Amino acid sequence: MKASCLVISKELQTNSREEEKNSLVQKTSNSLEIVYNYNDTLEEFEYSLNELCGNSSFFYKMKKRGSAYFLSFISVVVILFALISSSLYEDIVKKVIFESPFPWSSNDTISILFVLLFFFGLILMPSILDGEGSEFKESLKAWINKDIRVLKRLKVALNSLDKKYKIKIYNIDLLEENHWMWRLVMPIVINHFSYIEIYVRNDLKKRTQKRVKALGCLSSDIKTTNGVDKPFLNYELFFSQKEETLYSLMQLSSTKIIGKDEQDIYISLELFEYCGRNFYDQKSEKNQLISGFQNFVNRCFDDFKLLNQHKSNQIFFQKWVKIEELEDERRRLSYYLRNHIEECLEYFDNPISLLILYYYVKDIVLDEKRTIAILEKLIDSIKRKQQYDLINNYWFKIAGEMFDSNDLDSFILTNNSIYRKLSIETLNSLIFLFERNGKFEQALLIAKYLYEINPNKYSIDISSLYERLGEFDKAYNSLVYNAKDNTKPNDVEVRYYQRKSWIVVSQRKEEKREEGKEALGKLYELLFSHKEFNEPLWLWHYYNIKANYEEWDENFDLTIDNYLKCLSIPALGAFEYGATFVNTSIAYRLNYIKSKDKNIELISKSIELGFIGIKLKESVGDRDEMPVVLHNQCLNILYKLVYFEDKKLLDSAMLLVLKAYAILSETKSKKRLGMILTELILLKAIKNEPYSKELEELEKHWINMNNYEKTQAYSIYSLYEGKNIVKRVEWLTI
């Protein structure tokens, strides 16, 4: 009797074996279920089958070990008789040597036959002692064929079951044809039972059908369903060794690394494939591994039910899937990806891939520009792929909320903000993506941040965002369009007017003041009479120079406003921002000097901003302007110490001025040497330290100082002279 076979795909989860330790053979009232795992052996299968068929497990074990015990017994007997034969051999040899000729008896004939017999036994001794691989044992196995013996036992066990039993067999589709399941079990099952269901992976159903046909089944059909709506909880039981490895890689290629358990855990198939091709050391292993990449992905959808899909490129794990931590593997992969970021940026196009890549490397990359490159491509990919929900789900955890560029305190707190490091093009994309996610206020803050780059464009963006917020008056009033049809100026023309206006104001050349302002007006016309984007550095120079002219005119509030515009310009570096903080601190100091009530908050703000400026300047290794920066901060502190004692600030000021003096000595520069010597004298006087050497050096240098520097030195020296901290010096006048 031959069985009818039905090959069923997409229903592997209908099995009843829960764990690997459970029996691989299960029996109900009318069916027998065989669920194979790659760790299962023929002995375990036979043992489980005998238990189900009612045979004593003790009797089964005795039968299994019978052949082994028999071989051991034969080996021991051969060894014992071989030892006895050595004594008989000794007697024969003595007779031949010492008693020849001698009468030959029947006992001698028996002895010589016995010796010859066990002589061959001794020849076989090494093979016998060699155990499992011995020639002797192999010859016995040939006499008692193992497959034949197992086949007989399996037939006995299976024939004890009713032929009408429905046989369900799972997970044998990956096995080779010479595997014991196909070689021994399947022929018996097909020849004894009338109906068999074989549950297979969807991509292997035709191969399985071909195999059962070759075994002589009565008929073979294929049934492909849409699957059973039931979680596949024991999916790991069905994995082959290769599939286990691929599943680990799939987990490593997921958003599990982000750690947001309340959200779906997305998969990056790009990262999954990249790891399969590159993350393994052995070339043969990785080639073998990646060959089944697409098949495994399909199986995770169709057969194991591990994956689902929101959109074309958003694949995620089902909620019931168990995700392992895999900490060691994650750590190794992090360092591998860190060393291949640029290669990954060329290879990855899916935003999920870039998101996972960022989280793998963000804490171990030394050059921050490399992580910013990942984020910029992530934003671009989200926009191109229209996966806008990723912004709401992940972006704010990466970068936080956008800061208010008009708030100086916001700059201090967000000095290292990611938004300050992104390109203008990326920030433009973020405005669009924030708007798509309903984050209108965040989009509005970026548009205001970029406003100075192109007022005509961003006024329209700001107006549109106010309209989306329902603030129609602000939307209307925000619209600005002042551009003419002029072309964008060239860099040489812009720099000419920058230099001309800056040289005048930096030296406070009174006779050239109007000429300098006229050059600044020409610069304004160049920058704001065209429709294109201005270079950030052009705008920074313009507002910085304008602030200096306002300072010259003693309009300190307008000075600070212009410096705040410098800070609001995007895509600049620590050098420019650092200089702006230093200049803003000077503006606050001048405002404090001008005020009659000597508001301590003004000078304290000046000192606070000065320290930020120093930190930013030091971060880029600037030594050219560092003495000027340090002297200005020291001067800020000295103006506070006139009225308010502060030992900590006094010590800080001394360190600053000594550092400035050392840099000037090293570079042999005289720039602001007079102010630095004046500050050093005052600080030593406050600390009751001798300063005659510095006073003598200042006197020699006094004649080389311009009027602006002399006025600064005289003003601060006079204050401390009035407090009787330093003595009057006749030559120190203006």
XYZ file of C-alpha atoms in Angstrom:
734
model
C 0.000 0.000 0.000
C 1.330 3.418 -0.960
C 0.431 6.701 0.765
C -1.075 9.814 -0.746
C 1.124 12.803 0.111
C 0.080 16.416 0.524
C 2.900 18.973 0.684
C 1.669 21.984 2.687
C 3.457 25.340 2.887
C 2.987 28.386 5.167
C 1.566 26.306 8.049
C 4.640 25.261 10.019
C 3.234 26.874 13.177
C 0.454 24.254 13.409
C 2.874 21.778 15.047
C 2.494 20.741 18.677
C 6.148 20.377 19.752
C 6.869 23.299 22.074
C 10.575 22.942 22.847
C 13.589 21.022 21.665
C 13.602 18.906 24.822
C 10.102 17.627 24.019
C 9.646 14.382 22.096
C 9.962 14.768 18.343
C 7.119 12.264 17.841
C 3.625 13.082 19.140
C 0.517 10.877 18.886
C -3.187 11.678 19.091
C -6.204 9.419 18.697
C -6.019 9.457 14.897
C -2.707 11.010 13.897
C 1.023 10.802 14.377
C 3.082 14.013 14.299
C 6.829 14.101 13.641
C 8.524 17.508 14.231
C 12.195 17.450 13.306
C 14.926 19.690 14.731
C 18.464 19.654 13.326
C 19.830 18.467 16.682
C 17.576 15.385 16.700
C 19.250 12.002 16.112
C 18.000 8.670 14.778
C 18.406 7.131 18.234
C 16.176 9.839 19.765
C 13.581 9.302 17.065
C 13.581 5.552 17.588
C 13.367 5.980 21.355
C 10.405 8.403 21.072
C 8.635 6.111 18.614
C 9.030 3.076 20.864
C 7.666 5.007 23.830
C 4.588 6.041 21.849
C 4.031 2.530 20.507
C 3.933 1.104 24.031
C 7.349 -0.630 24.153
C 9.240 -0.596 27.416
C 11.903 2.081 27.395
C 14.124 -0.231 29.438
C 13.684 -3.021 26.898
C 14.402 -0.578 24.056
C 17.618 0.569 25.699
C 18.701 -3.038 26.235
C 18.046 -3.807 22.579
C 19.959 -0.742 21.484
C 22.932 -1.660 23.584
C 22.739 -5.394 22.757
C 24.995 -5.192 19.715
C 27.474 -3.047 21.590
C 27.529 -5.496 24.525
C 27.911 -8.426 22.114
C 30.889 -6.809 20.364
C 32.499 -6.034 23.709
C 31.985 -9.617 24.871
C 33.555 -11.033 21.685
C 36.518 -8.661 22.055
C 37.154 -9.747 25.655
C 36.941 -13.480 24.748
C 39.385 -13.032 21.875
C 41.844 -11.210 24.132
C 41.644 -13.861 26.894
C 42.133 -16.809 24.544
C 44.922 -15.031 22.743
C 46.738 -14.699 26.076
C 46.221 -18.421 26.782
C 47.543 -19.307 23.316
C 50.850 -17.633 24.157
C 51.512 -20.350 26.779
C 50.722 -23.132 24.280
C 52.966 -21.426 21.735
C 55.835 -21.433 24.260
C 55.504 -25.207 24.809
C 55.567 -25.997 21.067
C 58.659 -23.813 20.508
C 60.547 -25.513 23.374
C 59.824 -28.956 21.915
C 60.961 -27.923 18.428
C 64.229 -26.399 19.706
C 65.262 -28.581 22.600
C 63.565 -31.983 22.093
C 63.696 -32.561 18.320
C 63.145 -35.120 17.104
C 60.198 -35.931 19.319
C 57.110 -38.084 18.880
C 54.166 -36.056 17.465
C 50.951 -36.579 19.379
C 47.346 -35.539 18.860
C 47.750 -32.989 21.694
C 50.510 -31.288 19.732
C 48.249 -31.048 16.669
C 45.463 -29.464 18.715
C 47.965 -27.042 20.292
C 49.388 -25.874 16.959
C 45.884 -25.357 15.518
C 44.899 -23.415 18.617
C 48.035 -21.235 18.318
C 47.438 -20.517 14.617
C 43.800 -19.645 15.271
C 44.579 -17.109 17.951
C 47.626 -15.863 16.102
C 45.138 -14.282 13.721
C 43.285 -13.026 16.777
C 46.432 -11.214 17.905
C 46.780 -9.679 14.447
C 43.303 -8.246 14.926
C 44.129 -6.938 18.428
C 45.008 -3.329 17.390
C 41.826 -3.096 15.398
C 39.769 -4.465 18.271
C 41.341 -2.055 20.752
C 40.758 0.803 18.312
C 37.084 0.607 19.221
C 34.465 2.193 16.983
C 36.626 2.402 13.853
C 38.089 -1.113 14.139
C 38.254 -3.435 11.149
C 36.934 -6.253 13.264
C 33.921 -4.323 14.349
C 33.341 -3.069 10.831
C 33.372 -6.621 9.569
C 30.786 -7.531 12.184
C 28.683 -4.556 11.161
C 28.854 -5.777 7.601
C 27.551 -9.085 8.889
C 24.789 -7.396 10.872
C 23.945 -4.264 8.736
C 22.976 -1.337 10.974
C 20.477 0.254 8.559
C 18.788 -3.080 8.068
C 18.521 -3.634 11.814
C 17.180 -0.073 12.392
C 14.811 -0.439 9.471
C 13.410 -3.630 10.935
C 12.901 -2.044 14.343
C 11.218 1.023 12.811
C 8.932 -1.184 10.716
C 7.919 -3.129 13.790
C 7.136 0.050 15.695
C 5.256 1.796 12.867
C 3.405 -1.346 11.768
C 1.899 -1.499 15.224
C -0.025 1.689 14.337
C -3.228 1.772 12.329
C -2.636 2.372 8.628
C -5.454 4.944 8.663
C -3.481 7.213 10.964
C -2.863 10.653 9.457
C 0.871 11.280 9.466
C 2.072 14.897 9.858
C 5.749 15.529 9.250
C 7.388 18.927 9.823
C 10.705 20.514 8.922
C 12.385 17.822 6.802
C 12.540 19.942 3.656
C 16.079 21.249 4.318
C 17.557 17.785 4.881
C 19.763 16.092 2.321
C 18.455 12.998 0.537
C 20.930 10.719 2.336
C 19.759 11.912 5.756
C 18.292 9.161 7.929
C 14.887 10.825 7.873
C 14.648 10.507 4.083
C 16.717 7.331 3.772
C 15.048 5.223 6.493
C 11.914 6.806 7.938
C 10.132 8.227 4.888
C 10.157 4.960 2.828
C 8.533 3.076 5.722
C 5.949 5.806 6.317
C 5.022 6.033 2.620
C 4.713 2.258 2.279
C 2.663 1.689 5.448
C 0.259 4.608 5.937
C -2.451 5.793 3.585
C -2.218 9.591 4.029
C 0.754 11.861 4.806
C 0.963 15.623 5.243
C 4.427 17.156 4.919
C 4.722 20.735 6.221
C 7.514 22.616 4.466
C 8.930 26.064 3.731
C 7.173 27.753 0.856
C 10.255 27.915 -1.366
C 10.976 24.169 -0.931
C 7.539 22.719 -1.644
C 8.320 21.623 -5.221
C 11.606 20.011 -4.238
C 9.836 18.102 -1.466
C 7.097 16.987 -3.867
C 9.741 15.681 -6.261
C 11.375 13.678 -3.477
C 8.208 11.967 -2.286
C 7.376 11.066 -5.864
C 10.783 9.440 -6.176
C 9.996 7.365 -3.064
C 6.935 5.948 -4.808
C 4.003 7.689 -3.106
C 0.577 7.028 -4.606
C -0.065 10.711 -5.332
C 1.499 14.014 -4.369
C -0.172 17.396 -4.295
C 0.862 20.839 -3.097
C -1.296 23.014 -0.876
C -0.330 26.654 -0.424
C -2.491 28.681 1.941
C -2.433 32.260 3.200
C -1.193 30.883 6.481
C -2.854 30.348 9.834
C -3.634 33.412 11.938
C -1.688 32.113 14.910
C 1.620 33.285 16.464
C 4.522 30.992 15.611
C 5.956 30.767 19.126
C 8.382 27.870 18.613
C 9.914 29.140 15.361
C 13.492 28.726 16.669
C 12.879 24.973 16.865
C 12.606 24.910 13.060
C 15.778 26.851 12.288
C 18.719 25.168 10.671
C 22.199 26.225 11.798
C 22.449 28.612 8.861
C 19.018 30.062 9.604
C 20.010 30.589 13.235
C 22.982 32.644 12.093
C 20.845 34.648 9.676
C 18.258 35.277 12.385
C 20.959 36.643 14.703
C 22.111 38.952 11.915
C 18.525 40.057 11.339
C 18.186 40.990 15.014
C 21.461 42.914 14.848
C 20.073 44.757 11.814
C 17.035 46.066 13.674
C 16.028 49.180 15.600
C 16.259 47.141 18.815
C 19.541 48.998 19.383
C 17.564 52.224 19.835
C 15.779 50.722 22.812
C 12.245 52.075 22.275
C 10.268 48.988 23.293
C 6.877 50.617 22.888
C 7.364 50.993 19.126
C 7.627 48.461 16.331
C 11.142 47.055 15.876
C 12.063 47.746 12.266
C 14.464 45.732 10.115
C 17.048 47.072 7.701
C 17.372 44.541 4.894
C 20.255 46.616 3.508
C 22.201 46.291 6.751
C 21.179 42.623 7.014
C 22.611 41.859 3.583
C 25.683 44.052 4.181
C 26.478 42.159 7.394
C 26.003 38.829 5.646
C 28.453 39.833 2.933
C 31.061 41.601 5.029
C 30.795 40.920 8.768
C 32.165 37.358 8.659
C 35.883 36.659 8.515
C 35.812 33.409 6.570
C 35.212 34.046 2.878
C 33.710 30.629 2.243
C 31.405 31.018 5.219
C 30.088 34.432 4.233
C 29.469 33.356 0.630
C 27.582 30.347 1.858
C 25.688 32.495 4.322
C 24.548 35.206 1.946
C 23.448 32.735 -0.721
C 20.272 32.078 1.290
C 19.657 35.694 2.285
C 16.556 36.381 0.197
C 15.112 32.923 0.832
C 15.414 33.460 4.580
C 13.703 36.859 4.371
C 10.832 35.267 2.445
C 10.612 32.459 5.003
C 10.410 34.988 7.819
C 7.339 36.424 6.099
C 5.663 33.284 4.755
C 6.702 30.402 6.989
C 7.946 31.635 10.375
C 5.597 34.661 10.506
C 8.322 36.768 12.115
C 7.984 39.854 9.920
C 5.300 42.226 8.765
C 5.340 45.275 6.539
C 3.855 48.769 6.874
C 5.206 50.309 3.714
C 7.449 49.248 0.886
C 10.594 49.840 2.919
C 9.368 49.520 6.501
C 9.627 45.902 7.627
C 9.252 45.080 11.314
C 9.203 42.169 13.744
C 5.879 40.844 14.951
C 5.077 41.805 18.553
C 5.414 38.252 19.871
C 8.907 37.679 18.437
C 11.622 37.195 21.077
C 14.531 39.587 20.447
C 17.827 38.621 22.070
C 20.294 41.155 23.448
C 23.381 39.792 21.600
C 25.601 42.316 23.389
C 28.945 40.895 22.279
C 27.865 40.690 18.651
C 26.459 44.235 18.773
C 29.730 45.542 20.173
C 31.759 43.837 17.431
C 29.389 45.089 14.749
C 29.554 48.657 16.135
C 33.310 48.820 15.675
C 33.120 47.186 12.267
C 30.552 49.730 11.051
C 32.534 52.606 12.559
C 35.478 51.616 10.371
C 33.283 51.456 7.251
C 30.923 54.447 7.631
C 31.748 55.940 4.243
C 31.199 52.592 2.521
C 27.857 52.206 4.296
C 26.765 55.706 3.247
C 27.328 54.737 -0.378
C 25.538 51.397 0.020
C 22.537 52.354 2.214
C 19.544 54.201 0.803
C 16.789 53.194 3.213
C 16.253 55.631 6.124
C 15.876 52.703 8.557
C 19.368 51.511 7.571
C 20.852 54.953 8.202
C 18.984 55.308 11.490
C 20.368 52.002 12.791
C 23.862 52.858 11.507
C 23.790 56.140 13.454
C 22.901 54.425 16.721
C 25.610 51.804 16.245
C 28.418 54.345 15.825
C 27.307 57.566 17.541
C 29.146 56.893 20.817
C 32.386 55.535 19.371
C 33.117 57.874 16.438
C 35.812 60.434 17.225
C 35.198 62.721 14.243
C 31.730 64.202 14.677
C 31.573 65.120 10.997
C 31.138 61.427 10.178
C 27.995 61.104 12.301
C 26.638 64.384 10.909
C 27.117 62.912 7.419
C 24.922 59.964 8.472
C 22.209 62.285 9.803
C 22.241 64.449 6.685
C 21.757 61.420 4.448
C 19.067 60.126 6.846
C 17.081 63.369 6.461
C 17.488 63.315 2.700
C 16.398 59.661 2.536
C 13.312 60.255 4.706
C 12.283 63.089 2.417
C 12.863 61.123 -0.801
C 11.197 57.936 0.462
C 8.318 59.935 2.014
C 8.598 58.087 5.323
C 7.623 61.160 7.306
C 6.587 59.302 10.460
C 10.240 58.499 11.194
C 10.769 62.170 12.075
C 8.110 62.079 14.756
C 9.165 58.647 16.020
C 12.956 59.020 16.091
C 14.368 62.413 15.132
C 13.680 64.314 18.356
C 15.306 61.572 20.385
C 18.446 62.092 18.271
C 18.595 65.888 18.057
C 16.077 67.208 20.566
C 13.906 70.192 19.767
C 15.058 73.154 17.708
C 16.367 76.119 19.694
C 15.298 79.756 19.466
C 18.089 81.478 17.534
C 17.002 84.910 18.801
C 17.574 83.942 22.428
C 21.184 84.342 23.560
C 20.646 82.003 26.512
C 19.353 79.427 24.024
C 22.673 79.605 22.192
C 24.618 79.043 25.387
C 22.570 75.967 26.246
C 22.549 74.601 22.698
C 26.093 75.384 21.662
C 26.642 71.731 20.694
C 23.211 71.254 19.153
C 23.048 69.010 16.094
C 20.992 71.690 14.334
C 24.016 74.014 14.376
C 26.115 71.402 12.568
C 23.708 70.451 9.790
C 24.054 71.957 6.318
C 21.604 74.596 5.106
C 20.230 72.130 2.553
C 19.499 69.609 5.316
C 17.859 72.285 7.481
C 15.626 73.209 4.530
C 14.593 69.555 4.291
C 13.846 69.514 8.011
C 11.502 72.488 7.627
C 9.553 70.471 5.057
C 9.565 67.278 7.176
C 8.542 69.087 10.369
C 5.649 70.645 8.459
C 4.551 67.214 7.166
C 4.521 65.964 10.774
C 2.548 68.934 12.066
C 5.561 70.270 13.973
C 4.885 73.818 12.770
C 6.574 75.574 15.689
C 9.756 73.539 15.191
C 9.731 74.325 11.473
C 9.173 77.993 12.285
C 12.250 78.099 14.533
C 14.453 76.670 11.759
C 13.037 79.132 9.212
C 13.828 82.030 11.556
C 17.302 80.588 12.111
C 17.910 80.596 8.343
C 16.176 83.926 7.709
C 19.288 86.050 7.258
C 20.641 83.707 4.562
C 17.759 84.645 2.245
C 15.139 86.948 3.807
C 12.910 86.856 0.732
C 12.629 83.061 0.686
C 12.340 82.484 4.414
C 9.839 85.265 4.969
C 7.515 83.273 2.697
C 8.235 80.068 4.653
C 7.627 81.849 7.961
C 4.390 83.333 6.645
C 3.210 79.911 5.467
C 3.956 78.344 8.857
C 2.144 81.104 10.753
C -0.822 80.519 8.462
C -0.738 76.797 9.307
C -0.772 77.756 12.992
C -3.841 79.946 12.428
C -1.983 83.199 13.182
C -3.063 85.109 10.091
C -1.917 88.583 11.123
C 1.608 87.324 11.760
C 1.467 85.418 8.485
C 0.623 88.590 6.584
C 3.114 90.825 8.397
C 5.964 88.318 7.955
C 5.986 88.649 4.172
C 9.051 90.524 2.909
C 10.244 90.949 -0.651
C 12.934 93.533 -1.257
C 15.068 91.825 -3.872
C 15.941 93.367 -7.202
C 16.935 91.484 -10.316
C 20.620 91.772 -9.463
C 22.830 88.753 -9.670
C 24.602 87.311 -6.651
C 27.856 89.251 -6.059
C 31.225 87.600 -6.398
C 33.419 86.902 -3.393
C 36.133 89.435 -4.316
C 33.653 92.330 -4.464
C 32.116 91.390 -1.120
C 35.478 90.993 0.589
C 36.678 94.373 -0.709
C 33.925 96.285 1.076
C 34.258 94.046 4.142
C 37.957 94.862 4.480
C 37.522 98.576 3.813
C 34.765 99.056 6.379
C 36.462 96.773 8.947
C 39.889 98.430 8.858
C 38.309 101.788 9.659
C 36.168 100.594 12.571
C 38.711 98.210 14.098
C 41.259 101.050 14.448
C 38.576 103.622 15.317
C 39.993 106.002 12.684
C 37.799 109.039 13.301
C 38.858 110.831 10.115
C 37.738 107.792 8.063
C 34.475 107.089 9.938
C 32.100 108.293 7.204
C 34.102 106.561 4.505
C 33.900 103.336 6.484
C 30.139 103.667 6.909
C 29.787 104.318 3.184
C 31.689 101.063 2.469
C 29.371 99.241 4.899
C 26.356 100.641 3.020
C 27.778 99.354 -0.260
C 28.221 95.932 1.367
C 24.561 95.981 2.450
C 23.438 96.693 -1.123
C 25.516 93.822 -2.464
C 24.129 91.318 0.039
C 20.455 92.250 0.083
C 19.641 93.250 -3.496
C 19.496 89.784 -5.087
C 17.232 86.734 -4.787
C 19.783 84.023 -4.193
C 21.206 82.538 -0.988
C 23.943 84.584 0.682
C 27.027 82.853 1.999
C 26.783 82.535 5.810
C 30.272 83.971 6.267
C 29.368 87.093 4.247
C 26.448 87.780 6.555
C 28.473 87.121 9.668
C 31.117 89.666 8.618
C 28.448 92.226 7.738
C 26.637 92.069 11.095
C 29.911 91.879 13.010
C 31.203 95.042 11.300
C 27.841 96.780 11.740
C 27.907 95.935 15.457
C 31.343 97.516 15.746
C 30.107 100.752 14.140
C 27.158 100.826 16.561
C 29.619 100.307 19.405
C 31.719 103.178 18.063
C 28.605 105.349 18.127
C 27.937 104.086 21.697
C 24.633 102.489 20.686
C 25.329 99.410 22.827
C 21.828 97.930 22.660
C 22.021 97.993 18.835
C 25.524 96.544 19.107
C 24.205 93.572 21.049
C 21.301 93.150 18.581
C 23.709 92.872 15.666
C 25.888 90.382 17.520
C 22.791 88.307 18.198
C 22.170 88.284 14.442
C 25.721 86.953 14.025
C 24.853 84.113 16.403
C 21.643 83.361 14.513
C 23.464 82.726 11.219
C 23.666 78.962 10.556
C 26.480 76.742 9.294
C 29.356 78.655 10.886
C 32.183 77.248 12.962
C 33.486 77.665 16.498
C 35.909 80.359 15.286
C 33.142 82.740 14.170
C 30.763 81.952 17.029
C 33.611 82.276 19.530
C 34.556 85.709 18.183
C 30.914 86.794 18.396
C 30.657 85.776 22.041
C 33.831 87.693 22.839
C 32.531 90.780 21.031
C 29.132 90.502 22.723
C 30.841 90.324 26.112
C 32.689 93.552 25.241
C 29.371 95.200 24.309
C 27.871 94.229 27.677
C 30.982 95.588 29.401
C 30.725 98.924 27.594
C 27.028 99.079 28.433
C 27.950 98.502 32.082
C 30.593 101.241 32.004
C 28.119 103.685 30.466
C 25.343 102.895 32.980
C 25.128 105.139 36.014
C 23.807 102.542 38.475
C 26.549 99.981 37.604
C 24.115 97.088 37.230
C 26.056 93.969 38.280
C 23.939 91.793 35.968
C 25.450 93.527 32.923
C 29.064 92.889 33.882
C 28.280 89.375 35.100
C 26.683 88.643 31.720
C 29.780 90.072 30.046
C 32.046 87.693 31.988
C 29.784 84.708 31.328
C 29.783 85.307 27.567
C 33.523 85.942 27.579
C 34.278 82.525 29.037
C 32.098 80.880 26.373
C 33.993 82.776 23.684
C 37.346 81.634 25.093
C 36.191 78.020 25.167
C 35.058 78.148 21.531
C 38.254 79.858 20.421
C 40.409 77.294 22.202
C 38.424 74.439 20.610
C 39.775 75.400 17.164
C 43.340 76.059 18.361
C 43.210 79.783 17.520
C 46.444 81.504 18.638
C 46.325 84.499 16.305
C 43.562 86.356 18.171
C 43.878 84.566 21.504
C 45.849 87.342 23.319
C 43.119 89.859 22.367
C 40.390 87.454 23.508
C 42.128 86.779 26.832
C 42.859 90.458 27.502
C 39.210 91.427 26.900
C 37.972 88.789 29.337
C 40.545 89.948 31.870
C 39.312 93.517 31.392
C 35.699 92.354 31.929
C 36.727 90.823 35.251
C 38.734 93.895 36.320
C 35.703 96.141 35.851
C 33.746 93.892 38.183
C 36.531 93.622 40.762
C 36.584 97.417 41.158
C 33.308 97.237 43.069
C 32.836 93.540 43.914
C 35.472 91.322 45.486
C 35.720 87.795 44.072
C 38.856 85.754 44.771
C 37.917 83.047 42.278
C 37.513 85.592 39.471
C 40.753 87.292 40.515
C 42.679 84.024 40.163
C 41.011 83.328 36.809
C 41.948 86.769 35.511
C 45.588 86.275 36.555
C 45.775 82.990 34.646
C 44.226 84.631 31.564
C 46.593 87.595 31.463
C 49.695 85.463 32.072
C 48.640 83.172 29.227
C 48.102 86.163 26.921
C 51.500 87.593 27.843
C 53.195 84.238 27.203
C 51.633 83.941 23.709
C 52.798 87.466 22.779
C 56.299 86.667 23.990
C 56.353 83.447 21.989
C 55.001 84.996 18.784
C 57.000 88.248 19.269
C 53.799 90.236 18.691
C 53.033 93.700 20.179
C 49.284 93.615 19.497
C 47.434 94.753 22.671
C 50.665 94.390 24.680
C 49.942 97.707 26.420
C 46.524 96.534 27.668
C 47.897 93.162 28.766
C 50.684 94.849 30.782
C 48.161 97.272 32.333
C 45.901 94.385 33.377
C 48.840 92.418 34.776
C 49.919 95.442 36.855
C 46.414 95.908 38.289
C 45.963 92.226 39.132
C 49.342 92.077 40.896
C 48.450 95.235 42.807
C 45.167 93.676 43.971
C 47.094 90.604 45.138
C 49.747 92.848 46.808
C 52.476 91.494 44.567
C 55.342 93.659 43.166
C 54.754 94.986 39.645
C 57.634 97.423 39.025
C 59.054 95.279 36.212
C 55.749 95.303 34.314
C 55.296 99.063 34.929
C 58.726 99.741 33.475
C 57.934 97.636 30.390
C 54.599 99.450 29.953
C 56.328 102.834 30.082
C 58.693 101.805 27.291
C 55.800 100.526 25.183
C 53.438 103.476 25.878
C 54.720 105.536 22.980
C 53.895 102.723 20.522
C 50.225 102.441 21.597
C 47.442 104.061 19.540
C 44.958 106.464 21.140
C 42.195 103.853 21.421
C 44.400 101.428 23.403
C 45.789 104.277 25.555
C 42.251 105.413 26.396
C 41.287 101.868 27.453
C 44.402 101.499 29.620
C 44.012 104.928 31.208
C 40.304 104.356 32.002
C 40.792 101.087 33.912
C 44.025 102.253 35.594
C 42.357 105.449 36.832
C 39.564 103.455 38.476
C 42.028 101.421 40.540
C 44.116 104.510 41.211
C 41.000 106.130 42.665
C 40.616 103.093 44.960
C 44.271 103.560 46.099
C 45.169 100.112 44.789
C 47.867 101.439 42.436
C 50.001 104.562 42.623
C 49.695 107.504 40.285
C 52.038 107.466 37.270
C 52.783 110.772 35.581
C 53.396 109.440 32.087
C 50.180 107.354 32.018
C 47.927 110.003 30.483
C 45.948 110.528 27.304
